mmCIF file of C-alpha atoms in Angstrom:
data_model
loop_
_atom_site.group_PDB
_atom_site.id
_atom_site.type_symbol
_atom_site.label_atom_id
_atom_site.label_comp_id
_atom_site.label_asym_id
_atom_site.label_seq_id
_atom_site.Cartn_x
_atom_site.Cartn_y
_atom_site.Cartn_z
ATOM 1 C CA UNK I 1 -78.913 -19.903 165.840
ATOM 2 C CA UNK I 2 -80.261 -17.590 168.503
ATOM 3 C CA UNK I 3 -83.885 -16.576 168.067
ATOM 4 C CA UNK I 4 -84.618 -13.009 168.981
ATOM 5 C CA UNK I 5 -87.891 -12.062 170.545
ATOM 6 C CA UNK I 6 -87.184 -8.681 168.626
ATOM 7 C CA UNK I 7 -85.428 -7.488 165.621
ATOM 8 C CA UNK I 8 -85.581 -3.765 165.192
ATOM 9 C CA UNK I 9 -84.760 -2.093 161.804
ATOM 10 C CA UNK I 10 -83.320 1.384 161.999
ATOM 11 C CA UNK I 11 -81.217 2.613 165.028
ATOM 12 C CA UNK I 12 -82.608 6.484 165.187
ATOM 13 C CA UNK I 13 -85.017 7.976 167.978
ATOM 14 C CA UNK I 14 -87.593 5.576 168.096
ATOM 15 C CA UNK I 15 -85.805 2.086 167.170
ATOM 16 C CA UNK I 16 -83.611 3.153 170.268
ATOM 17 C CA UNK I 17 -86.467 3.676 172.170
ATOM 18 C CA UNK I 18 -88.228 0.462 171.289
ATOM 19 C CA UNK I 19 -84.397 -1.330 172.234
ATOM 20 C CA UNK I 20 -84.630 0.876 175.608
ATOM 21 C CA UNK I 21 -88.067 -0.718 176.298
ATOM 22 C CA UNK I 22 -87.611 -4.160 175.101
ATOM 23 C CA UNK I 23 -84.650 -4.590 177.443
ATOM 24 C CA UNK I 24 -86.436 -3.328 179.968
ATOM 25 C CA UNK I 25 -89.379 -5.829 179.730
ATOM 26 C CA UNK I 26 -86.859 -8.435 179.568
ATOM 27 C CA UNK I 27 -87.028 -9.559 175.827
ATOM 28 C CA UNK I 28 -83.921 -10.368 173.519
ATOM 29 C CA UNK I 29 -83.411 -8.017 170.568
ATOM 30 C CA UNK I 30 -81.192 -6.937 168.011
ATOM 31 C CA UNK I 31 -81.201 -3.657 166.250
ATOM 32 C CA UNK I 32 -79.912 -3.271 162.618
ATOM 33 C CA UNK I 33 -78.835 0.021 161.250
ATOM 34 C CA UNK I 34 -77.719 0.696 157.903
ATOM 35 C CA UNK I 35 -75.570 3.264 158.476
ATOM 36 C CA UNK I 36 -74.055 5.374 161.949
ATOM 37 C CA UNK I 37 -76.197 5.429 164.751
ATOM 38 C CA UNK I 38 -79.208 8.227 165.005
ATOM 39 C CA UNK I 39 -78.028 8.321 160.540
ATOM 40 C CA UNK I 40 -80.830 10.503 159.669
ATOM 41 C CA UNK I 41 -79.944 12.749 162.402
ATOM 42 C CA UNK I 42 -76.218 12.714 161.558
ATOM 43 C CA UNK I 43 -77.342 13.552 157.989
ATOM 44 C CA UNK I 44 -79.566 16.918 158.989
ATOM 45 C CA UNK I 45 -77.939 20.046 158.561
ATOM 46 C CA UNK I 46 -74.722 21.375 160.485
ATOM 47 C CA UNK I 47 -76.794 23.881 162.339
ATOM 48 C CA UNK I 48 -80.234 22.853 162.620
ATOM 49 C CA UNK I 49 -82.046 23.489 165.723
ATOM 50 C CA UNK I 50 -85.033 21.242 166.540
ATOM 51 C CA UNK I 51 -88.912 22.246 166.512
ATOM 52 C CA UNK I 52 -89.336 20.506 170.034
ATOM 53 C CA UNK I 53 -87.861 21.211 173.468
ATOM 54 C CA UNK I 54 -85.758 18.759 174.758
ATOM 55 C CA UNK I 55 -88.105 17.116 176.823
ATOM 56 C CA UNK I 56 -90.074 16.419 174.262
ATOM 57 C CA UNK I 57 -87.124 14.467 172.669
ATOM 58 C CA UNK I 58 -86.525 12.406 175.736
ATOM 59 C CA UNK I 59 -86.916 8.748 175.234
ATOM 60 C CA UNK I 60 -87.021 5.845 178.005
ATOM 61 C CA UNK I 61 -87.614 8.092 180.816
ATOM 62 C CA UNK I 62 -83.879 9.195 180.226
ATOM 63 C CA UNK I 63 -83.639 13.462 180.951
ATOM 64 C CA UNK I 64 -82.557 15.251 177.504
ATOM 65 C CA UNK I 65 -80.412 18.060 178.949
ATOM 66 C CA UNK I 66 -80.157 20.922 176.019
ATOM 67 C CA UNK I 67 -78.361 24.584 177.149
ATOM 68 C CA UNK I 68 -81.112 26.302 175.416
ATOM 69 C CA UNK I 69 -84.620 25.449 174.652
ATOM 70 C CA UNK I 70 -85.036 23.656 171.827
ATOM 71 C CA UNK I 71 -81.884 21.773 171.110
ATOM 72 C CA UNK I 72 -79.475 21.739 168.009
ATOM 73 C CA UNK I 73 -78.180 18.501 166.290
ATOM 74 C CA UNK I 74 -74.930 18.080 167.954
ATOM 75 C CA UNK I 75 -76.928 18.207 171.084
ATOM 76 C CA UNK I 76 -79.590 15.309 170.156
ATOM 77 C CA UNK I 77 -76.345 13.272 168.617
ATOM 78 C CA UNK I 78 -74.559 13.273 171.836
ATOM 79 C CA UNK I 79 -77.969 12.518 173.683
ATOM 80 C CA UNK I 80 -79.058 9.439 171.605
ATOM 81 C CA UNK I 81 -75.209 8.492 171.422
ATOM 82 C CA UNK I 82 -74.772 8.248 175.637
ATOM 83 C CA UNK I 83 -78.472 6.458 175.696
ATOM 84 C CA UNK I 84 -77.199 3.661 173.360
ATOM 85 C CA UNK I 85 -73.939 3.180 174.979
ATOM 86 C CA UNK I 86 -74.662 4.045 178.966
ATOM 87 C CA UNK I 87 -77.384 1.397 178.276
ATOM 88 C CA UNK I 88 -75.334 -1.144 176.026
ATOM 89 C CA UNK I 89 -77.719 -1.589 173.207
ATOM 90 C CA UNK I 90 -77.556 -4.503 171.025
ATOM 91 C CA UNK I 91 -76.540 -2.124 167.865
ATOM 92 C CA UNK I 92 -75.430 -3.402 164.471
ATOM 93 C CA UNK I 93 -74.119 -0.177 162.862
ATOM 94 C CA UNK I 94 -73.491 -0.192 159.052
ATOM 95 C CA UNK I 95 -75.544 -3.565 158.409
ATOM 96 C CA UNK I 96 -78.182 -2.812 156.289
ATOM 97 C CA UNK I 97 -81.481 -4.942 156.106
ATOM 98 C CA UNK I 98 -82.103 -6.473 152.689
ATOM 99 C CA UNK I 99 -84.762 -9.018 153.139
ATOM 100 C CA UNK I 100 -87.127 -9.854 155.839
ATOM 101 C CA UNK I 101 -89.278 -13.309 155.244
ATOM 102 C CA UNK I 102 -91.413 -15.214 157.293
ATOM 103 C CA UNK I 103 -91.571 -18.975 157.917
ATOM 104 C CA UNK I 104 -94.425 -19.909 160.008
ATOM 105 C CA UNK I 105 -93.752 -18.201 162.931
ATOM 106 C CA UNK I 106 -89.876 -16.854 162.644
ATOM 107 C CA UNK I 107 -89.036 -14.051 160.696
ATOM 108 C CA UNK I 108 -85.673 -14.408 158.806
ATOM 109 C CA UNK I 109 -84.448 -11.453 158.588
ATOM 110 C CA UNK I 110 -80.851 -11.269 156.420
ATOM 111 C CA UNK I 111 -78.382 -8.193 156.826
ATOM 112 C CA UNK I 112 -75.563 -7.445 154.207
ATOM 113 C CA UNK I 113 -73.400 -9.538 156.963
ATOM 114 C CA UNK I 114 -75.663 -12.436 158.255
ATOM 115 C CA UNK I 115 -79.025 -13.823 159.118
ATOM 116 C CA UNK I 116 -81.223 -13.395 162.102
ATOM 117 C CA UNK I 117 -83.777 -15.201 163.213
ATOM 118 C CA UNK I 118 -86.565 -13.230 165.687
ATOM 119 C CA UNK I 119 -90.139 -13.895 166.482
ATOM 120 C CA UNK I 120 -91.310 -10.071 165.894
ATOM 121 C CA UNK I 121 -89.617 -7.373 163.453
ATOM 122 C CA UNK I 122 -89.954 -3.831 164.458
ATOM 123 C CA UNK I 123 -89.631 -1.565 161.222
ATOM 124 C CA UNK I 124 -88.149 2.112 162.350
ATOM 125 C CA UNK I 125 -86.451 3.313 159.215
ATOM 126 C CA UNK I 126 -87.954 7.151 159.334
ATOM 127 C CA UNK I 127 -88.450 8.576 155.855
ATOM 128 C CA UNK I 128 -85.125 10.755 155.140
ATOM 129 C CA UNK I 129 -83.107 8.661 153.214
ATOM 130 C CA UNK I 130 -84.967 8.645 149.555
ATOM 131 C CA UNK I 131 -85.381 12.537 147.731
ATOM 132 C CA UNK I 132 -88.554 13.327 146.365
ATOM 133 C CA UNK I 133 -87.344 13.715 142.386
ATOM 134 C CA UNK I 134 -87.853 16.504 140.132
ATOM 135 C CA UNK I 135 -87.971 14.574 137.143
ATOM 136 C CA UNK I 136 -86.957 17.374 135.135
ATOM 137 C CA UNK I 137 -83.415 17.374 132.116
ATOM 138 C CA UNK I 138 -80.539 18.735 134.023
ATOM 139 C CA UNK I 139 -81.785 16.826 137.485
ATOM 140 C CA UNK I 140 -78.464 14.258 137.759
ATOM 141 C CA UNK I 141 -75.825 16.812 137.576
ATOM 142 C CA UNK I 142 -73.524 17.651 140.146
ATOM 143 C CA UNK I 143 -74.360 20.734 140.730
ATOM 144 C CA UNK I 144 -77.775 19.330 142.047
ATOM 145 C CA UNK I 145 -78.270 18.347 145.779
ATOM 146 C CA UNK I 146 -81.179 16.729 147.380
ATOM 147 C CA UNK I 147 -79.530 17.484 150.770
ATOM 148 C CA UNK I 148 -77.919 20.242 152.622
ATOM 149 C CA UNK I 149 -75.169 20.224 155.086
ATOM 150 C CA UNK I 150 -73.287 23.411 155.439
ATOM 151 C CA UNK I 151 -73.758 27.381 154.178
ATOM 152 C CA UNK I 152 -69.659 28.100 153.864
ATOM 153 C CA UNK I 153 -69.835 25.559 150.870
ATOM 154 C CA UNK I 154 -71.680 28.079 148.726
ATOM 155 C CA UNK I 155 -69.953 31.405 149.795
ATOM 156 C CA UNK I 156 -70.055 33.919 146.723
ATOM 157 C CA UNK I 157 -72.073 31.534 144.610
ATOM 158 C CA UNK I 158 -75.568 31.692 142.855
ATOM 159 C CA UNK I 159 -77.622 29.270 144.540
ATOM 160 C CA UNK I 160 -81.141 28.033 143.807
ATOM 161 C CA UNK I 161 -83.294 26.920 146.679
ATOM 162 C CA UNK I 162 -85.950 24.809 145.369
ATOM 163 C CA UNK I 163 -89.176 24.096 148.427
ATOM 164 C CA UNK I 164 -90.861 26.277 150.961
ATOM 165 C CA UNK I 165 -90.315 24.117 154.118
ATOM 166 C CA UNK I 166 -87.905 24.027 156.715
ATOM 167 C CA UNK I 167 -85.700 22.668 155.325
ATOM 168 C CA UNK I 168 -85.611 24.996 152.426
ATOM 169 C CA UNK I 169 -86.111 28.280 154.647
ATOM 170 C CA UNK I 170 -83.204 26.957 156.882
ATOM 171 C CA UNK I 171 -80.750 26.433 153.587
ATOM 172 C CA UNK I 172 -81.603 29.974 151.785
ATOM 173 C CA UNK I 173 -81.329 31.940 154.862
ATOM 174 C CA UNK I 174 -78.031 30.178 155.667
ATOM 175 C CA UNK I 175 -76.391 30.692 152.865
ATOM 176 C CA UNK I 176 -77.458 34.178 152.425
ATOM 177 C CA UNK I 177 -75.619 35.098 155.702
ATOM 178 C CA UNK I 178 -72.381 33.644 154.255
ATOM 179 C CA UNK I 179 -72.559 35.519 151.112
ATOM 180 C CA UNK I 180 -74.518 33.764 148.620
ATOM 181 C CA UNK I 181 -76.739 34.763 146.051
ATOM 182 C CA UNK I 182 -80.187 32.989 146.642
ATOM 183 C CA UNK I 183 -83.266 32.509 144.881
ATOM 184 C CA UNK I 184 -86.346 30.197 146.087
ATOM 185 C CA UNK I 185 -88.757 28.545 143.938
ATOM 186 C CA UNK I 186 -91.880 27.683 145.574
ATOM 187 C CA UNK I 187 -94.565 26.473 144.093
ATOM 188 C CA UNK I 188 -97.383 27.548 146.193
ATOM 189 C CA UNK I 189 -98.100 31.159 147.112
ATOM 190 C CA UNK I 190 -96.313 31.669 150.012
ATOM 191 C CA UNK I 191 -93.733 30.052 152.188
ATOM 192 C CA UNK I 192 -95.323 26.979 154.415
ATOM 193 C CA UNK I 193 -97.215 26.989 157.742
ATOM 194 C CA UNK I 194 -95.011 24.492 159.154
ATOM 195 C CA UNK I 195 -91.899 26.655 158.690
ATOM 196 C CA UNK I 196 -90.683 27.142 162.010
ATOM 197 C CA UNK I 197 -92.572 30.402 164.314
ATOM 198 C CA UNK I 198 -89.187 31.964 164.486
ATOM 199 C CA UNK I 199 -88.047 31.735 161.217
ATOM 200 C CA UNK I 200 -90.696 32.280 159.466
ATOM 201 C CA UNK I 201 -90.889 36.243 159.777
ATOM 202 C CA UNK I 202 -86.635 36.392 159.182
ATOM 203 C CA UNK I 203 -87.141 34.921 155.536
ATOM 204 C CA UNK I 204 -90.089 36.423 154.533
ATOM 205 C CA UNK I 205 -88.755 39.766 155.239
ATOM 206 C CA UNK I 206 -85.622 38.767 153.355
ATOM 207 C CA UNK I 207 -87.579 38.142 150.677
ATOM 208 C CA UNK I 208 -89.597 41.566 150.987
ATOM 209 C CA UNK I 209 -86.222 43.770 151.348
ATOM 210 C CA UNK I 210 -85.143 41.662 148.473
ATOM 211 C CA UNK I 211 -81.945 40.178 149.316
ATOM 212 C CA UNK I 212 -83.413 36.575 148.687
ATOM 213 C CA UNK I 213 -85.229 36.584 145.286
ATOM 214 C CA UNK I 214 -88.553 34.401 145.354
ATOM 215 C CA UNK I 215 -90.640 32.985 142.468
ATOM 216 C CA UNK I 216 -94.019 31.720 143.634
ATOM 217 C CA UNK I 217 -96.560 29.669 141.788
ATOM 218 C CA UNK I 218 -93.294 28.557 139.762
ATOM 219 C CA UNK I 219 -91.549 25.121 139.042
ATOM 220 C CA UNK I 220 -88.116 24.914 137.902
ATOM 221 C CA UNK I 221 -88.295 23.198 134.205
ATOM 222 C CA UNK I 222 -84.619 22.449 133.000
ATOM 223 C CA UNK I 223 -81.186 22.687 135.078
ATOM 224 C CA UNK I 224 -77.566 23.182 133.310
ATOM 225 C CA UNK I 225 -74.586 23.560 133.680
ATOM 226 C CA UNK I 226 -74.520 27.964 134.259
ATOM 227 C CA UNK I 227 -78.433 28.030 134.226
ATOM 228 C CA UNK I 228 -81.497 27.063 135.307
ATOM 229 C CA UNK I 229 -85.474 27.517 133.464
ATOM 230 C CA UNK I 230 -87.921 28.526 136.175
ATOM 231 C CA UNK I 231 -91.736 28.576 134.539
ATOM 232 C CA UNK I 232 -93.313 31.247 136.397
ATOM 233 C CA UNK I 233 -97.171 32.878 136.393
ATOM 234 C CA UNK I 234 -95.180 35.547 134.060
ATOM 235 C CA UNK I 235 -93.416 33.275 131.819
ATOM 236 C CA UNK I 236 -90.466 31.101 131.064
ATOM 237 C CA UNK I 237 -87.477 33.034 133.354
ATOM 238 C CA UNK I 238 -83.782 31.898 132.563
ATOM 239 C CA UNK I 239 -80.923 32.944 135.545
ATOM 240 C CA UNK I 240 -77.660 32.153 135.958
ATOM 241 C CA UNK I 241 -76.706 29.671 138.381
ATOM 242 C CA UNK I 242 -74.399 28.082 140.199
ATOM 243 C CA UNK I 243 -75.891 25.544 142.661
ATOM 244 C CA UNK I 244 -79.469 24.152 142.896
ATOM 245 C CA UNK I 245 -80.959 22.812 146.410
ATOM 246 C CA UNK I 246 -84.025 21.240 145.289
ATOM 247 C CA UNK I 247 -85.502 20.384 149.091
ATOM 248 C CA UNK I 248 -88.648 18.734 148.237
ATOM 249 C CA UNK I 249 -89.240 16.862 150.580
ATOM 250 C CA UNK I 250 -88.114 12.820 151.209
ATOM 251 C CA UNK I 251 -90.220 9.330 151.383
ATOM 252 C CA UNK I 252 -90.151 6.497 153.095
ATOM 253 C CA UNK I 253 -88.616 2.899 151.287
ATOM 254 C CA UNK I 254 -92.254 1.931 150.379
ATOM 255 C CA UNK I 255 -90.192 -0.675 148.553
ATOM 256 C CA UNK I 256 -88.581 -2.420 151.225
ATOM 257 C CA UNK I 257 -92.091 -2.232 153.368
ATOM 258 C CA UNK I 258 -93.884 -4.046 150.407
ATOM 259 C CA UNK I 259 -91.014 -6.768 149.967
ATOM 260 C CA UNK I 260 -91.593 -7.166 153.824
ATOM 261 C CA UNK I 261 -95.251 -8.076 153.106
ATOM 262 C CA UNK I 262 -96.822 -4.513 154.476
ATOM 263 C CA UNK I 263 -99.519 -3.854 152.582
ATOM 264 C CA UNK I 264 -99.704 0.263 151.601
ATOM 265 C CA UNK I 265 -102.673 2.248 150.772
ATOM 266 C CA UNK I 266 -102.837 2.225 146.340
ATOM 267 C CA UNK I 267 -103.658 6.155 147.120
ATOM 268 C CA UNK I 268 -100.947 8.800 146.415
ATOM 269 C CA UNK I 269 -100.480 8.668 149.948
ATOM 270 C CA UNK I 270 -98.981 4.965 150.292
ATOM 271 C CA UNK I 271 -100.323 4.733 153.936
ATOM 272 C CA UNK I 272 -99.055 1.725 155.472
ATOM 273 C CA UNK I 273 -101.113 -0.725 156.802
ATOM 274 C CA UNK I 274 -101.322 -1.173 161.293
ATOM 275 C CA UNK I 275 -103.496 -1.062 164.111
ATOM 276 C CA UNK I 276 -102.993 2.204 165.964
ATOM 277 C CA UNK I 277 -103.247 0.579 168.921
ATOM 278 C CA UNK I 278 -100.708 -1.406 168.861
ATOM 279 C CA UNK I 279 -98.989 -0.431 166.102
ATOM 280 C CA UNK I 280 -98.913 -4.146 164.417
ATOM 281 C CA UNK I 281 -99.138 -4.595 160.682
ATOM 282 C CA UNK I 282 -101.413 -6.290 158.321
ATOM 283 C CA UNK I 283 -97.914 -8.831 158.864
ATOM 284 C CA UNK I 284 -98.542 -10.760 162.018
ATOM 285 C CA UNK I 285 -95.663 -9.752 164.806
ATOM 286 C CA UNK I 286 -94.246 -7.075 162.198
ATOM 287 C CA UNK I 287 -94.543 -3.468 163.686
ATOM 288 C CA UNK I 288 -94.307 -0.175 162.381
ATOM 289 C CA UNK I 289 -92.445 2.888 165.003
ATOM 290 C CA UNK I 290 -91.800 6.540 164.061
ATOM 291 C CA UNK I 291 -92.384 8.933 161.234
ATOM 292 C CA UNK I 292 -92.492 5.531 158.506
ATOM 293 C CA UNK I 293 -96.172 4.990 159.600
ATOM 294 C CA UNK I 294 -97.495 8.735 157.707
ATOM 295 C CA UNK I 295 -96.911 7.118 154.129
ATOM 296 C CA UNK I 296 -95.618 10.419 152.262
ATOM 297 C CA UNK I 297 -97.175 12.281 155.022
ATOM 298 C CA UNK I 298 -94.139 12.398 156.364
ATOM 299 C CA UNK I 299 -94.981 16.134 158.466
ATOM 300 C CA UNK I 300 -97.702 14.059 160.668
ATOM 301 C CA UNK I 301 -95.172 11.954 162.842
ATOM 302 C CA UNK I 302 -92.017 13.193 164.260
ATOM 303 C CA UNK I 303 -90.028 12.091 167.588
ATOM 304 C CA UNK I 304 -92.007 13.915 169.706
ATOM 305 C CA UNK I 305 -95.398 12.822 169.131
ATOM 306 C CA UNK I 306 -94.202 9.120 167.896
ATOM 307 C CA UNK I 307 -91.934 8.409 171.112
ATOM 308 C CA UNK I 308 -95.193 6.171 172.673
ATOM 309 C CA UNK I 309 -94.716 3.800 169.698
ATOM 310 C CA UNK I 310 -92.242 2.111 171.322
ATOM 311 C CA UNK I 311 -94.209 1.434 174.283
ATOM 312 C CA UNK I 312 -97.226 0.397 172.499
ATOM 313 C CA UNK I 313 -95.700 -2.280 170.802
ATOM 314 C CA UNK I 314 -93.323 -3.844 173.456
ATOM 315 C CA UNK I 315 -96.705 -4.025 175.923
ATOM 316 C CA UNK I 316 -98.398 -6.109 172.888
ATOM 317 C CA UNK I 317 -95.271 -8.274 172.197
ATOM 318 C CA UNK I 318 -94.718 -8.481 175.989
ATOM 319 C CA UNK I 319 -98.534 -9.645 176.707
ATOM 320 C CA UNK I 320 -98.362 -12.436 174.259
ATOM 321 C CA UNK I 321 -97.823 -15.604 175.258
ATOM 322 C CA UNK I 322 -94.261 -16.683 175.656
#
């Protein structure tokens, strides 16, 4: 069996990048993705348009060419997508990862199709793929979605935006252009400081003109079928309802970290454990890349200011002996 000097978990931004600089330092690797390439990505909203200029999205050196400013999805799909393939990277699409192990010096790393064996594990699974529950009655039915894809789906229906974020903002103003009625619950007193600077004035003044109702300081307290309970600073309010968008926010697998033998912080926060500087974990040759290192601060890394991860870690790999 071939041992890899690399095996790299997660085939978005930044486990692409650390392929891209692996093969250019001349070490073997294999990245394993559980689902389509860039999957988070593919997984955002129809419409979303990023924070960061498209420079700021580049990875290996390789120009990000966007029409406009700050890119949109299909724009970073078809980026990331000619990357992988113009530079034939070792990709294994739709394999998840179910157990990594070491044995003295080899990680064992076995897929839902096979085993590898590879002398350092790179761990780049981002943060997007497990929903922050409500834990409220009425939270499994199918009117309930942790995700949002596209506005025309809830034309002409009562829909209930649950979050303050982008991802909320982006959803209730959406589907208020194509006709739906909205209502936000936010549970702070305002919308949040990270919404994006040109967004941010469009929904609050929706919500001033009132054509997006907003309850803040509320929680939502029981979903059904036609209805949903909001608890707000006035009382219990009942509305009708059609939909529910409950965009709290997403966490990383802390599971899968701790089966791998990363060791978390036993705050709220579930930091994992590495050395910034190299970005090596309390596992020796097991790295962390990308927005999994924040713990459920998952706001503090992002591709833009996580794209040096790569490099970081392929210099330390790279400098050991061989």
């Amino acid at each position: 069996m071939q041992i890899y000097d690399i095996l790299i978990v997660g085939a978005g931004p930044i486990g692409i990048a650390c392929g891209l600089a692996a093969q250019k330092a001349g070490l073997s690797y294999i990245i394993a993705e559980k689902g389509c390439l860039t999957n988070s990505l593919y997984n955002y909203p129809l419409y979303m348009t990023f924070f960061s200029t498209s420079e700021k999205l580049e990875i290996g050196g390789i120009p990000f060419v966007s029409i406009s400013a700050k890119p949109v999805r299909p724009e970073a799909l078809e980026y990331y997508r000619r990357v992988t393939i113009s530079n034939q990277l070792n990709v294994r699409l739709f394999e998840p990862v179910e157990t990594i192990r070491r044995e003295v010096d080899i990680y064992q790393v076995t897929t839902d199709k096979t085993t590898y064996q590879a002398r350092h594990v790179i761990i780049a699974t981002g943060f997007y793929d497990i929903p922050n529950m409500l834990h409220i009655p009425g939270e499994h039915l199918a009117k309930v979605n942790h995700y949002y894809k596209d506005p025309h789906f809830y034309a002409a229906q009562k829909v209930l935006v649950i979050g303050a974020n982008n991802s909320s903002v982006d959803a209730a103003l959406e589907t208020y252009r194509k006709g739906a009625d909205v209502t936000m619950v936010i549970r702070e007193e305002g919308i949040g400081k990270r919404v994006k600077y040109w967004v941010k004035p469009d929904i609050e003044n929706r919500i001033a003109e009132g054509s997006i109702k907003a309850y803040y300081h509320a929680n939502v307290k029981a979903i059904r079928e036609h209805e949903v309970d909001i608890q707000t600073p006035d009382g219990l309010v009942t509305i009708e309802n059609d939909f529910v968008l409950a965009l709290t926010g997403y966490q990383p697998n802390f599971n899968f970290l701790e089966r791998a033998g990363v060791t978390l912080s036993r705050d709220a926060k579930k930091y994992p454990t590495y050395n910034p500087d190299t970005m090596e974990t309390n596992m020796p040759g097991m790295y962390l890349a990308g927005v999994v290192c924040g713990g459920m601060d998952t706001h503090v890394w992002f591709i833009e200011n996580s794209r040096d991860h790569a490099d970081k870690i392929i210099a330390h790999i790279a400098g050991k002996p061989r």
